[in-house]
Amino acid sequence: MIVIQEVYDKIENLILEGKTISEIKSYLFDIKYRLIESQELQNIQFIQWEIDALSFNISKNKLSGCLFGTDEKGMQTEYPCIAKFGSEFFDYVKERLNACKSPFLKTSYSHLLWLSPAKNISFAKIAIDSYLESVSIVENFDRLFPNELYGLQICDIFSNLFPLSSSVKYRTDEVKSEIKRLIKTFPLTSSSRFAISLDLSEIMLQNKKFFQSKDFIGIAKVLENLAKQKLPDKKDQAINLFEKIIRIKKKQNVQYVDYHRRIANLWYLKSNEKGLEKVVQCRYLEISILLYKELKDKKRLQFLEKRFNELKKDIQLITISEEIDVTEHSKALQKFASEITSGNTESIIHTLMNNDLLYPKFSQLELQFEKDKGKYFFKELFSNSVLDANGNTVQHYEDEAEKKKFEILKLFSWHLQFYTIPLLHYIFLESVKKQKLKTKSILEYLNRNSWFGTELMISANGQRERPYNWLSLIAPALNEFFVNLEYYLTSPTVIPNYILCIDSLSTKIEGIIRDICEFQGISPFEFKDDGKGRTVSMQKDIHKLLNEEEIVNLISQDDLLFLKYVLIEKVGLNLRHRVAHSLMTFYEYHIEQMYLLIVCVLKLGKYDFVSK
């Protein structure tokens, strides 16, 4: 028979030995299994409540479970969940709080009660008292075992202690003093020294209401000495410390440029470390270059940019591939394309313009993203970056919203590559072979069924108006495309050239979007300072135009995603940018890009912008 009080005494002893909550829970699970075997039901309930109480996660004065998942209906589940416990559980925790001696247990029980439906100010005060008492115990453990990282518990203590203390206005000055004392005096020999300095100084910086400029006196010097200790081996830690020093100097209104220079140089030194991949070296150099640009150090920039360009030439990105048999898939697409091209010219163009089955839908991609969420832990753990063909980092996707956008764009890309583009290829080729799709037929259809044939007026120098329409502006690109496609179909050994039509149509679409904005009362211009205090007007770029609120509300979510992927998204084709800045070589121009650009034109043509 197991005596429950002996279990509680054992927990106290385990804590005195420096055991973690995880190790204590393992001991409790062993006890629980023994109790189940001996059918001691009352004690089983007590042990289960003890496990539950110690399983709650409290971080930054907020309560949550330690495990998350989904039920059979796809709803999120959480263990333990505070809403599922009744008064018996809270009465048990109160009894344990009154009976236990360890300040570590007292913090767990009292802080849990403070954040529970049993909330009472006395629990908050007990938690604060116990947290403060725990600090000295942890310090003693860390002195005895400086390499065992006991000091990291201090970071956890203050991440809860300060927000709790400041919210209830109890012993806040003492807590502040402890934070400053630990930053300044925690032993340099401790392996936890770096984390304590960084985390506690971050608490000070984030709580401007409580920490004034005078509170930071001496802190920057401590961090600088620690950074010197970390060099030359631990450059990452030194960079983190210098970045923290800059924020402190800003708080104190003190000069900090020298620290920017040190950080920039450290990133350069990191790029020279042995064993790094060229792409990683380039990334470190890229950061260094950006920092030196802020410093306006032209001489240093010349040297770094030369080094950067030399490294880029040697970058070799790894490609991982796997062969998949798509024979049946291809047959299904050919059959669908055959059904579409069996109709007349008007029905084919109407299908390309309006049939949702051809293109990825945002709602389905978002649903797929939500289904995949949580399945691939390591993928969600890290941020994503996009590199261009030269190895330059052109965009980062780091926070939750950015990661979601990245994954949806990747899903869109896979759908496009595996389904939409092959289908469009069969449709265009079969339609041209059957003489059902030509420049003339598309222009005639758009003239009848879109606003592109409408005569518009452009003001020249604010004095006179000159008529134009978009059919005359997109016709050369369409004609160039169909000439090359027909030539290819008659002479398959000849490599067709789609450069002119892709260059023309990708930039013309920007003009179409600019006109749409004007029709909707959106100014395509913005006003900026020219650097000399004078105001100049500039055309908004296509990114801003496609993100204007009126455009987002006017064009369907699916069509907008399609347009952005093809024209401006760096995870996508980004054709407008790559064409405008001549970033594409001959072999990067493909017939598939022209299919998608034609679809972009058709999608923009189906809305009656002019009449509105």
Coordinates of C-alpha atoms in Angstrom, one line a residue:
M1 CA 0.0 0.0 0.0
I2 CA 1.3 3.5 -1.0
V3 CA 1.0 6.2 1.7
I4 CA 0.1 9.4 -0.2
Q5 CA 2.0 11.7 2.3
E6 CA 5.2 9.8 1.6
V7 CA 4.7 10.6 -2.1
Y8 CA 4.4 14.3 -1.3
D9 CA 7.5 14.1 0.9
K10 CA 9.4 12.4 -2.0
I11 CA 8.4 15.2 -4.3
E12 CA 9.9 17.8 -1.9
N13 CA 13.1 15.8 -1.7
L14 CA 13.4 15.5 -5.5
I15 CA 13.1 19.3 -5.8
L16 CA 15.8 19.7 -3.2
E17 CA 18.0 17.5 -5.3
G18 CA 17.5 19.9 -8.2
K19 CA 15.2 17.5 -10.3
T20 CA 13.1 19.1 -13.0
I21 CA 9.2 19.1 -13.1
S22 CA 9.5 16.5 -16.0
E23 CA 11.5 14.1 -13.8
I24 CA 9.0 14.6 -10.9
K25 CA 6.1 13.8 -13.3
S26 CA 7.9 10.6 -14.4
Y27 CA 8.1 9.6 -10.7
L28 CA 4.4 10.4 -10.3
F29 CA 3.4 8.3 -13.4
D30 CA 5.3 5.3 -11.9
I31 CA 3.3 5.8 -8.6
K32 CA 0.0 6.1 -10.6
Y33 CA 0.6 2.7 -12.4
R34 CA 1.4 1.0 -9.1
L35 CA -1.8 2.4 -7.6
I36 CA -3.8 1.2 -10.6
E37 CA -2.5 -2.3 -10.1
S38 CA -3.4 -2.2 -6.4
Q39 CA -6.8 -0.6 -7.1
E40 CA -6.3 2.4 -4.7
L41 CA -8.9 4.6 -6.4
Q42 CA -8.8 7.6 -4.0
N43 CA -5.1 7.9 -4.2
I44 CA -5.1 7.5 -8.0
Q45 CA -7.3 10.6 -8.2
F46 CA -4.9 12.6 -5.9
I47 CA -1.9 11.5 -8.0
Q48 CA -3.7 12.4 -11.3
W49 CA -4.6 15.8 -9.9
E50 CA -0.9 16.3 -8.9
I51 CA 0.2 15.4 -12.4
D52 CA -2.4 17.7 -13.9
A53 CA -1.4 20.6 -11.7
L54 CA 2.3 20.2 -12.6
S55 CA 1.5 19.9 -16.3
F56 CA 0.1 23.4 -16.8
N57 CA 2.4 25.7 -18.6
I58 CA 2.7 29.2 -17.3
S59 CA 4.7 31.6 -19.5
K60 CA 4.7 35.4 -19.2
N61 CA 1.9 35.2 -16.6
K62 CA -0.4 33.3 -19.1
L63 CA -1.8 29.8 -18.5
S64 CA -1.9 27.1 -21.1
G65 CA -1.7 23.3 -21.5
C66 CA 1.4 21.4 -22.3
L67 CA 0.0 19.2 -25.2
F68 CA -2.2 20.3 -28.1
G69 CA -3.9 18.3 -30.8
T70 CA -7.2 17.9 -32.7
D71 CA -10.2 15.7 -32.0
E72 CA -12.1 13.5 -34.6
K73 CA -14.1 16.7 -35.7
G74 CA -10.9 18.6 -36.3
M75 CA -11.4 20.9 -33.3
Q76 CA -8.3 21.9 -31.3
T77 CA -7.8 20.0 -28.0
E78 CA -5.5 20.9 -25.1
Y79 CA -4.2 19.1 -22.1
P80 CA -4.6 20.1 -19.4
C81 CA -7.5 22.4 -20.0
I82 CA -8.4 24.7 -17.1
A83 CA -12.0 24.9 -18.2
K84 CA -12.4 21.1 -17.7
F85 CA -11.6 21.2 -14.0
G86 CA -14.1 21.8 -11.2
S87 CA -14.0 22.9 -7.6
E88 CA -12.7 19.5 -6.3
F89 CA -9.5 20.0 -8.3
F90 CA -9.0 23.6 -7.1
D91 CA -9.6 22.6 -3.5
Y92 CA -6.9 19.9 -3.9
V93 CA -4.4 22.4 -5.3
K94 CA -5.2 24.8 -2.4
E95 CA -4.5 22.0 0.1
R96 CA -1.2 21.2 -1.6
L97 CA -0.3 24.9 -1.5
N98 CA -0.9 25.1 2.2
A99 CA 0.9 21.8 3.0
C100 CA 4.0 22.0 0.8
K101 CA 7.3 23.6 1.8
S102 CA 9.2 24.0 -1.4
P103 CA 9.0 27.5 -2.9
F104 CA 9.1 25.9 -6.4
L105 CA 6.0 23.9 -5.7
K106 CA 4.4 27.0 -4.1
T107 CA 4.9 29.0 -7.2
S108 CA 3.4 26.2 -9.4
Y109 CA 0.3 25.9 -7.2
S110 CA -0.3 29.5 -6.3
H111 CA 0.3 30.9 -9.8
L112 CA -2.0 28.2 -11.3
L113 CA -4.7 29.2 -8.8
W114 CA -4.2 32.9 -9.6
L115 CA -4.8 32.2 -13.3
S116 CA -7.8 29.9 -12.6
P117 CA -11.5 30.4 -11.8
A118 CA -10.4 30.2 -8.1
K119 CA -8.5 33.4 -8.5
N120 CA -7.7 35.4 -5.3
I121 CA -5.1 38.2 -4.7
S122 CA -3.6 36.1 -1.9
F123 CA -2.5 33.5 -4.5
A124 CA -0.7 36.1 -6.6
K125 CA 1.2 37.4 -3.5
I126 CA 2.2 33.9 -2.5
A127 CA 3.5 33.2 -6.0
I128 CA 5.6 36.4 -6.0
D129 CA 7.0 35.7 -2.6
S130 CA 7.8 32.1 -3.6
Y131 CA 9.4 33.2 -6.9
L132 CA 11.7 35.6 -5.1
E133 CA 12.7 32.9 -2.6
S134 CA 13.4 30.5 -5.5
V135 CA 16.0 32.9 -7.0
S136 CA 18.6 32.4 -4.3
I137 CA 18.1 28.6 -4.3
V138 CA 18.7 28.5 -8.1
E139 CA 21.8 30.8 -7.7
N140 CA 23.2 28.3 -5.1
F141 CA 22.7 25.4 -7.5
D142 CA 24.3 27.3 -10.3
R143 CA 27.4 28.1 -8.2
L144 CA 27.8 24.5 -7.3
F145 CA 27.3 23.3 -10.8
P146 CA 28.1 26.2 -13.2
N147 CA 28.0 24.0 -16.3
E148 CA 24.6 22.4 -15.7
L149 CA 22.5 25.4 -16.8
Y150 CA 20.6 25.7 -13.6
G151 CA 20.7 29.5 -14.1
L152 CA 18.3 29.2 -17.0
Q153 CA 15.6 28.7 -14.4
I154 CA 16.1 32.3 -13.4
C155 CA 15.0 33.4 -16.9
D156 CA 11.8 31.3 -16.5
I157 CA 11.2 32.7 -13.0
F158 CA 11.4 36.4 -14.1
S159 CA 9.4 35.9 -17.3
N160 CA 6.5 35.1 -14.9
L161 CA 7.5 37.1 -11.9
F162 CA 7.9 40.5 -13.4
P163 CA 4.5 40.6 -15.3
L164 CA 2.8 39.1 -12.3
S165 CA 4.4 41.5 -9.8
S166 CA 3.8 44.6 -12.0
S167 CA 0.2 43.7 -12.7
V168 CA -0.8 43.4 -9.0
K169 CA 1.7 46.1 -7.8
Y170 CA 3.2 43.9 -5.2
R171 CA 7.0 44.0 -4.4
T172 CA 7.7 45.4 -7.9
D173 CA 10.6 47.5 -6.8
E174 CA 12.3 44.5 -5.2
V175 CA 11.8 42.5 -8.4
K176 CA 13.3 45.4 -10.5
S177 CA 16.3 45.5 -8.1
E178 CA 16.8 41.7 -8.4
I179 CA 16.8 41.9 -12.2
K180 CA 19.5 44.6 -12.2
R181 CA 21.5 42.8 -9.6
L182 CA 21.5 39.5 -11.5
I183 CA 22.5 41.2 -14.8
K184 CA 25.4 42.9 -13.1
T185 CA 26.7 40.2 -10.7
F186 CA 25.8 36.8 -12.0
P187 CA 29.1 34.8 -12.2
L188 CA 30.9 35.0 -15.6
T189 CA 31.9 31.4 -15.0
S190 CA 28.3 30.2 -15.3
S191 CA 27.2 28.7 -18.6
S192 CA 23.9 30.5 -18.0
R193 CA 25.4 33.9 -17.8
F194 CA 24.7 34.9 -21.5
A195 CA 21.1 33.8 -21.4
I196 CA 20.4 35.6 -18.1
S197 CA 22.0 38.9 -19.3
L198 CA 20.1 38.8 -22.6
D199 CA 16.7 37.7 -21.2
L200 CA 16.6 40.0 -18.2
S201 CA 17.8 43.0 -20.1
E202 CA 15.0 42.3 -22.6
I203 CA 12.5 42.4 -19.8
M204 CA 13.9 45.9 -18.9
L205 CA 13.7 47.1 -22.4
Q206 CA 10.2 45.8 -23.1
N207 CA 8.8 47.4 -19.9
K208 CA 9.5 51.1 -20.5
K209 CA 6.9 52.2 -18.0
F210 CA 8.8 50.5 -15.1
F211 CA 12.4 50.9 -16.2
Q212 CA 13.6 54.4 -16.7
S213 CA 16.9 55.6 -18.3
K214 CA 18.6 55.7 -14.9
D215 CA 17.8 52.0 -14.4
F216 CA 20.1 51.1 -17.3
I217 CA 23.2 52.7 -15.8
G218 CA 26.0 50.2 -15.9
I219 CA 24.0 47.6 -17.8
A220 CA 25.5 48.3 -21.3
K221 CA 29.0 48.1 -19.8
V222 CA 28.3 44.6 -18.3
L223 CA 26.9 43.4 -21.7
E224 CA 30.0 44.8 -23.5
N225 CA 32.4 43.0 -21.2
L226 CA 30.4 39.8 -21.7
A227 CA 30.6 40.3 -25.5
K228 CA 34.4 40.7 -25.3
Q229 CA 34.5 37.4 -23.4
K230 CA 32.5 35.7 -26.1
L231 CA 34.9 36.8 -28.9
P232 CA 36.4 35.5 -31.1
D233 CA 34.7 32.1 -30.9
K234 CA 31.1 33.0 -30.2
K235 CA 30.3 35.7 -32.7
D236 CA 26.6 35.1 -32.7
Q237 CA 26.3 35.7 -29.0
A238 CA 28.5 38.8 -29.3
I239 CA 26.2 40.1 -32.0
N240 CA 23.1 39.6 -29.8
L241 CA 24.8 41.4 -27.0
F242 CA 25.8 44.4 -29.2
E243 CA 22.3 44.6 -30.6
K244 CA 21.0 44.7 -27.0
I245 CA 23.5 47.4 -26.2
I246 CA 22.3 49.6 -29.1
R247 CA 18.8 49.4 -27.8
I248 CA 20.0 50.4 -24.3
K249 CA 22.0 53.3 -25.7
K250 CA 18.9 54.5 -27.7
K251 CA 17.0 54.4 -24.4
Q252 CA 19.7 56.6 -22.8
N253 CA 20.0 58.9 -25.8
V254 CA 23.7 58.0 -26.1
Q255 CA 25.8 57.5 -29.3
Y256 CA 25.8 53.9 -30.5
V257 CA 27.2 54.0 -34.1
D258 CA 30.4 52.2 -33.1
Y259 CA 28.3 49.2 -32.1
H260 CA 26.7 49.1 -35.5
R261 CA 30.2 49.0 -37.0
R262 CA 31.2 46.2 -34.7
I263 CA 28.2 44.1 -35.7
A264 CA 28.7 44.7 -39.4
N265 CA 32.3 43.6 -39.0
L266 CA 31.3 40.5 -37.0
W267 CA 28.9 39.4 -39.8
Y268 CA 31.8 39.8 -42.3
L269 CA 34.1 37.7 -40.0
K270 CA 31.4 35.0 -39.8
S271 CA 31.3 34.8 -43.6
N272 CA 34.9 33.8 -43.5
E273 CA 34.5 30.9 -41.1
K274 CA 35.7 27.6 -42.4
G275 CA 33.3 24.9 -43.5
L276 CA 30.4 27.2 -44.5
E277 CA 28.4 26.7 -47.7
K278 CA 28.8 29.5 -50.2
V279 CA 25.1 30.4 -49.9
V280 CA 25.5 30.8 -46.1
Q281 CA 28.6 32.9 -46.6
C282 CA 26.7 35.1 -49.1
R283 CA 23.9 35.5 -46.5
Y284 CA 26.3 36.7 -43.8
L285 CA 28.0 39.1 -46.3
E286 CA 24.6 40.4 -47.4
I287 CA 23.8 41.4 -43.8
S288 CA 27.2 43.0 -43.4
I289 CA 26.7 45.0 -46.6
L290 CA 23.3 46.3 -45.4
L291 CA 24.8 47.5 -42.1
Y292 CA 27.7 49.2 -43.8
K293 CA 25.2 50.9 -46.2
E294 CA 23.5 52.4 -43.1
L295 CA 27.0 53.6 -42.0
K296 CA 27.7 55.0 -45.4
D297 CA 31.1 53.4 -45.4
K298 CA 31.8 53.5 -49.2
K299 CA 35.3 52.1 -49.0
R300 CA 34.2 49.1 -47.0
L301 CA 31.2 48.5 -49.2
Q302 CA 33.3 48.4 -52.3
F303 CA 35.4 45.6 -50.8
L304 CA 32.4 43.6 -49.5
E305 CA 30.4 43.9 -52.7
K306 CA 33.4 42.6 -54.7
R307 CA 33.7 39.7 -52.3
F308 CA 29.9 39.0 -52.4
N309 CA 29.9 38.9 -56.3
E310 CA 32.9 36.5 -56.3
L311 CA 31.1 34.1 -53.9
K312 CA 27.8 34.3 -55.8
K313 CA 29.5 32.8 -58.9
D314 CA 30.3 29.6 -57.1
I315 CA 26.9 29.0 -55.4
Q316 CA 25.4 25.6 -56.3
L317 CA 21.9 25.0 -54.8
I318 CA 21.0 21.4 -54.2
T319 CA 18.1 20.0 -56.1
I320 CA 16.1 17.1 -54.7
S321 CA 13.9 15.3 -57.2
E322 CA 11.8 12.1 -57.5
E323 CA 10.4 10.5 -60.5
I324 CA 6.6 10.1 -60.6
D325 CA 4.6 8.2 -63.2
V326 CA 2.0 10.7 -64.4
T327 CA 0.8 8.8 -67.4
E328 CA -2.8 8.4 -66.2
H329 CA -2.9 11.9 -65.0
S330 CA -1.7 13.2 -68.3
K331 CA -4.3 11.1 -70.2
A332 CA -7.0 12.6 -67.9
L333 CA -5.9 16.2 -68.7
Q334 CA -5.7 15.4 -72.4
K335 CA -9.3 14.1 -72.3
F336 CA -10.5 17.2 -70.4
A337 CA -8.6 19.5 -72.9
S338 CA -10.2 17.6 -75.8
E339 CA -13.7 18.2 -74.4
I340 CA -12.9 21.9 -74.1
T341 CA -11.5 22.3 -77.6
S342 CA -14.3 20.4 -79.1
G343 CA -16.4 23.5 -78.7
N344 CA -16.2 26.6 -80.9
T345 CA -13.8 29.5 -80.5
E346 CA -16.0 31.6 -78.3
S347 CA -16.6 28.7 -75.8
I348 CA -12.9 27.9 -75.6
I349 CA -12.0 31.5 -74.7
H350 CA -15.0 31.8 -72.4
T351 CA -13.7 28.6 -70.6
L352 CA -10.2 30.0 -70.3
M353 CA -11.6 33.3 -68.9
N354 CA -14.3 31.9 -66.5
N355 CA -14.0 28.2 -65.8
D356 CA -12.9 27.9 -62.1
L357 CA -12.1 24.2 -62.6
L358 CA -8.9 25.2 -64.5
Y359 CA -7.3 27.2 -61.8
P360 CA -6.5 26.8 -58.1
K361 CA -9.0 28.3 -55.7
F362 CA -7.8 30.3 -52.6
S363 CA -10.4 28.7 -50.3
Q364 CA -9.2 25.2 -51.2
L365 CA -5.6 26.1 -50.8
E366 CA -6.3 27.7 -47.4
L367 CA -8.2 24.6 -46.3
Q368 CA -5.3 22.4 -47.4
F369 CA -2.9 24.7 -45.4
E370 CA -5.0 24.3 -42.3
K371 CA -5.1 20.5 -42.7
D372 CA -1.4 20.4 -43.1
K373 CA -0.8 22.7 -40.1
G374 CA 0.9 20.8 -37.3
K375 CA 1.8 17.8 -39.4
Y376 CA 5.3 18.9 -40.3
F377 CA 6.9 20.2 -37.1
F378 CA 10.3 21.1 -38.5
K379 CA 8.9 22.9 -41.5
E380 CA 6.8 25.1 -39.2
L381 CA 9.7 25.6 -36.8
F382 CA 11.9 27.6 -39.2
S383 CA 11.3 30.7 -41.3
N384 CA 11.5 30.7 -45.1
S385 CA 13.6 32.8 -47.4
V386 CA 13.5 33.3 -51.2
L387 CA 16.7 33.5 -53.1
D388 CA 16.9 34.8 -56.7
A389 CA 19.0 33.2 -59.4
N390 CA 22.1 35.0 -58.2
G391 CA 21.8 33.8 -54.6
N392 CA 20.5 37.1 -53.2
T393 CA 17.9 36.9 -50.5
V394 CA 14.9 38.8 -51.9
Q395 CA 12.2 38.0 -49.3
H396 CA 11.7 36.5 -45.9
Y397 CA 8.6 34.8 -44.5
E398 CA 9.0 34.6 -40.7
D399 CA 5.8 35.5 -38.7
E400 CA 2.7 33.4 -38.8
A401 CA 0.9 35.4 -41.4
E402 CA 4.0 35.4 -43.7
K403 CA 4.5 31.7 -43.3
K404 CA 0.8 31.1 -44.2
K405 CA 1.2 33.2 -47.3
F406 CA 4.3 31.4 -48.3
E407 CA 2.7 27.9 -47.9
I408 CA -0.4 29.0 -49.8
L409 CA 1.7 30.3 -52.7
K410 CA 3.7 27.1 -52.7
L411 CA 0.5 25.0 -52.8
F412 CA -0.7 27.3 -55.6
S413 CA 2.6 26.7 -57.5
W414 CA 2.3 22.9 -57.2
H415 CA -1.3 23.0 -58.4
L416 CA -0.3 25.2 -61.3
Q417 CA 2.7 23.0 -62.3
F418 CA 1.0 19.7 -61.9
Y419 CA -2.5 20.5 -63.2
T420 CA -3.2 24.0 -64.7
I421 CA -0.1 24.5 -66.9
P422 CA -0.2 21.0 -68.5
L423 CA -4.0 21.5 -69.1
L424 CA -3.5 24.9 -70.7
H425 CA -0.7 23.5 -72.8
Y426 CA -3.1 20.8 -74.3
I427 CA -5.9 23.4 -74.7
F428 CA -3.7 26.0 -76.6
L429 CA -1.9 23.4 -78.8
E430 CA -5.1 21.6 -79.7
S431 CA -7.0 24.9 -80.3
V432 CA -4.3 26.2 -82.6
K433 CA -4.0 22.9 -84.5
K434 CA -7.8 23.0 -85.0
Q435 CA -7.5 26.7 -86.2
K436 CA -9.9 27.7 -83.3
L437 CA -7.5 30.0 -81.4
K438 CA -5.7 32.9 -83.2
T439 CA -4.8 36.5 -82.4
K440 CA -7.8 37.7 -84.4
S441 CA -10.3 35.4 -82.6
I442 CA -9.1 36.5 -79.2
L443 CA -9.1 40.2 -80.1
E444 CA -12.6 39.9 -81.6
Y445 CA -13.9 38.0 -78.5
L446 CA -12.4 40.7 -76.1
N447 CA -13.8 43.5 -78.3
R448 CA -17.3 42.0 -77.8
N449 CA -17.1 40.7 -74.3
S450 CA -14.7 43.0 -72.4
W451 CA -13.9 46.6 -71.8
F452 CA -10.6 46.3 -73.7
G453 CA -12.1 47.6 -76.9
T454 CA -13.5 50.7 -75.3
E455 CA -12.0 54.0 -76.5
L456 CA -10.3 55.7 -73.6
M457 CA -8.8 59.1 -73.3
I458 CA -5.4 60.1 -72.2
S459 CA -4.4 63.7 -71.3
A460 CA -1.2 65.0 -72.9
N461 CA 0.4 67.8 -70.9
G462 CA -3.0 68.6 -69.4
Q463 CA -4.1 70.3 -72.7
R464 CA -5.6 67.8 -75.1
E465 CA -6.9 64.3 -75.1
R466 CA -5.7 61.4 -77.2
P467 CA -7.9 58.2 -77.7
Y468 CA -6.6 54.7 -77.2
N469 CA -7.8 51.2 -76.3
W470 CA -6.0 48.2 -74.9
L471 CA -6.7 45.8 -77.8
S472 CA -4.3 47.7 -79.9
L473 CA -1.7 47.6 -77.2
I474 CA -1.9 43.8 -76.5
A475 CA -2.3 42.8 -80.1
P476 CA 1.4 42.8 -81.0
A477 CA 2.3 40.4 -78.1
L478 CA -0.6 38.0 -79.0
N479 CA 0.4 38.1 -82.7
E480 CA 4.1 37.3 -81.9
F481 CA 3.0 34.4 -79.6
F482 CA 0.7 32.7 -82.2
V483 CA 3.2 33.2 -85.0
N484 CA 5.9 31.4 -83.0
L485 CA 3.5 28.7 -81.8
E486 CA 2.2 27.9 -85.3
Y487 CA 5.8 27.9 -86.5
Y488 CA 6.8 25.4 -83.8
L489 CA 3.8 23.1 -84.7
T490 CA 4.9 23.0 -88.3
S491 CA 8.7 22.8 -87.5
P492 CA 9.0 21.0 -84.1
T493 CA 12.9 20.9 -84.3
V494 CA 13.0 24.7 -84.3
I495 CA 13.3 26.4 -80.8
P496 CA 10.6 29.1 -80.7
N497 CA 11.4 32.6 -79.3
Y498 CA 8.8 34.0 -76.9
I499 CA 11.0 36.8 -75.5
L500 CA 9.2 39.7 -77.3
C501 CA 5.7 38.6 -76.5
I502 CA 6.4 37.8 -72.8
D503 CA 8.3 41.1 -72.3
S504 CA 5.5 43.1 -74.0
L505 CA 2.5 41.5 -72.3
S506 CA 3.9 41.3 -68.8
T507 CA 4.4 45.1 -68.8
K508 CA 1.2 45.9 -70.6
I509 CA -0.8 44.1 -67.9
E510 CA 0.6 46.6 -65.4
G511 CA -0.8 49.4 -67.5
I512 CA -4.2 47.7 -67.6
I513 CA -4.2 47.5 -63.8
R514 CA -3.2 51.1 -63.6
D515 CA -6.2 52.1 -65.8
I516 CA -8.5 49.9 -63.6
C517 CA -7.4 51.9 -60.6
E518 CA -8.2 55.2 -62.3
F519 CA -11.7 53.8 -63.2
Q520 CA -12.3 53.0 -59.5
G521 CA -11.1 56.5 -58.4
I522 CA -7.8 55.2 -57.0
S523 CA -5.0 57.5 -57.7
P524 CA -2.2 55.7 -59.6
F525 CA 0.2 58.3 -58.2
E526 CA 1.8 59.0 -54.8
F527 CA 3.6 62.0 -53.5
K528 CA 7.1 61.8 -52.1
D529 CA 9.9 64.1 -50.9
D530 CA 12.7 64.3 -53.4
G531 CA 15.3 64.6 -50.6
K532 CA 15.5 68.3 -50.9
G533 CA 12.2 69.2 -49.3
R534 CA 10.3 69.3 -52.6
T535 CA 7.3 67.2 -53.4
V536 CA 7.3 65.1 -56.5
S537 CA 4.6 62.8 -57.8
M538 CA 5.5 59.2 -58.8
Q539 CA 3.6 56.3 -60.3
K540 CA 2.7 53.7 -57.7
D541 CA 4.3 50.3 -58.5
I542 CA 2.2 47.3 -59.3
H543 CA 2.6 45.8 -55.8
K544 CA 0.8 48.8 -54.3
L545 CA -1.8 48.8 -57.0
L546 CA -2.8 45.2 -56.6
N547 CA -3.0 45.7 -52.8
E548 CA -5.2 48.8 -52.9
E549 CA -8.3 48.1 -50.8
E550 CA -10.7 48.9 -53.7
I551 CA -8.9 46.5 -56.0
V552 CA -8.9 43.7 -53.4
N553 CA -12.7 44.2 -52.9
L554 CA -13.4 44.4 -56.7
I555 CA -11.4 41.5 -58.1
S556 CA -12.2 38.0 -56.8
Q557 CA -9.8 36.5 -54.3
D558 CA -8.9 33.6 -56.8
D559 CA -8.2 36.0 -59.7
L560 CA -6.1 38.3 -57.5
L561 CA -4.0 35.3 -56.2
F562 CA -3.5 34.3 -59.8
L563 CA -2.4 37.8 -60.9
K564 CA -0.1 38.2 -58.0
Y565 CA 1.6 34.8 -58.4
V566 CA 2.3 35.4 -62.1
L567 CA 3.3 39.1 -61.9
I568 CA 4.7 40.1 -58.5
E569 CA 5.1 37.3 -55.9
K570 CA 8.7 36.3 -55.4
V571 CA 7.6 32.8 -54.5
G572 CA 5.7 32.9 -57.8
L573 CA 6.9 33.8 -61.3
N574 CA 7.4 37.5 -60.5
L575 CA 7.4 38.1 -64.3
R576 CA 6.8 41.9 -64.2
H577 CA 9.9 42.5 -62.0
R578 CA 12.1 40.0 -63.8
V579 CA 11.2 41.4 -67.2
A580 CA 11.4 45.1 -66.2
H581 CA 14.8 44.6 -64.7
S582 CA 16.1 42.2 -67.4
L583 CA 16.7 39.4 -65.0
M584 CA 15.8 36.6 -67.4
T585 CA 18.1 34.8 -69.8
F586 CA 17.0 33.3 -73.1
Y587 CA 16.4 29.9 -71.6
E588 CA 14.2 31.3 -68.8
Y589 CA 11.5 32.3 -71.3
H590 CA 9.0 29.6 -71.6
I591 CA 5.7 29.1 -73.5
E592 CA 4.0 28.3 -70.2
Q593 CA 4.6 31.9 -69.1
M594 CA 2.8 33.2 -72.1
Y595 CA -0.2 30.9 -71.4
L596 CA -0.5 32.4 -67.9
L597 CA -0.1 36.0 -69.1
I598 CA -2.9 35.5 -71.6
V599 CA -5.1 34.1 -68.8
C600 CA -4.2 37.2 -66.8
V601 CA -5.5 39.4 -69.6
L602 CA -8.6 37.4 -69.9
K603 CA -9.3 37.5 -66.2
L604 CA -8.9 41.3 -66.1
G605 CA -11.1 41.6 -69.2
K606 CA -14.1 39.8 -67.6
Y607 CA -14.8 42.6 -65.2
D608 CA -16.8 45.6 -66.5
F609 CA -14.5 48.2 -65.0
V610 CA -15.3 51.1 -67.5
S611 CA -19.1 51.2 -67.0
K612 CA -18.5 51.4 -63.2

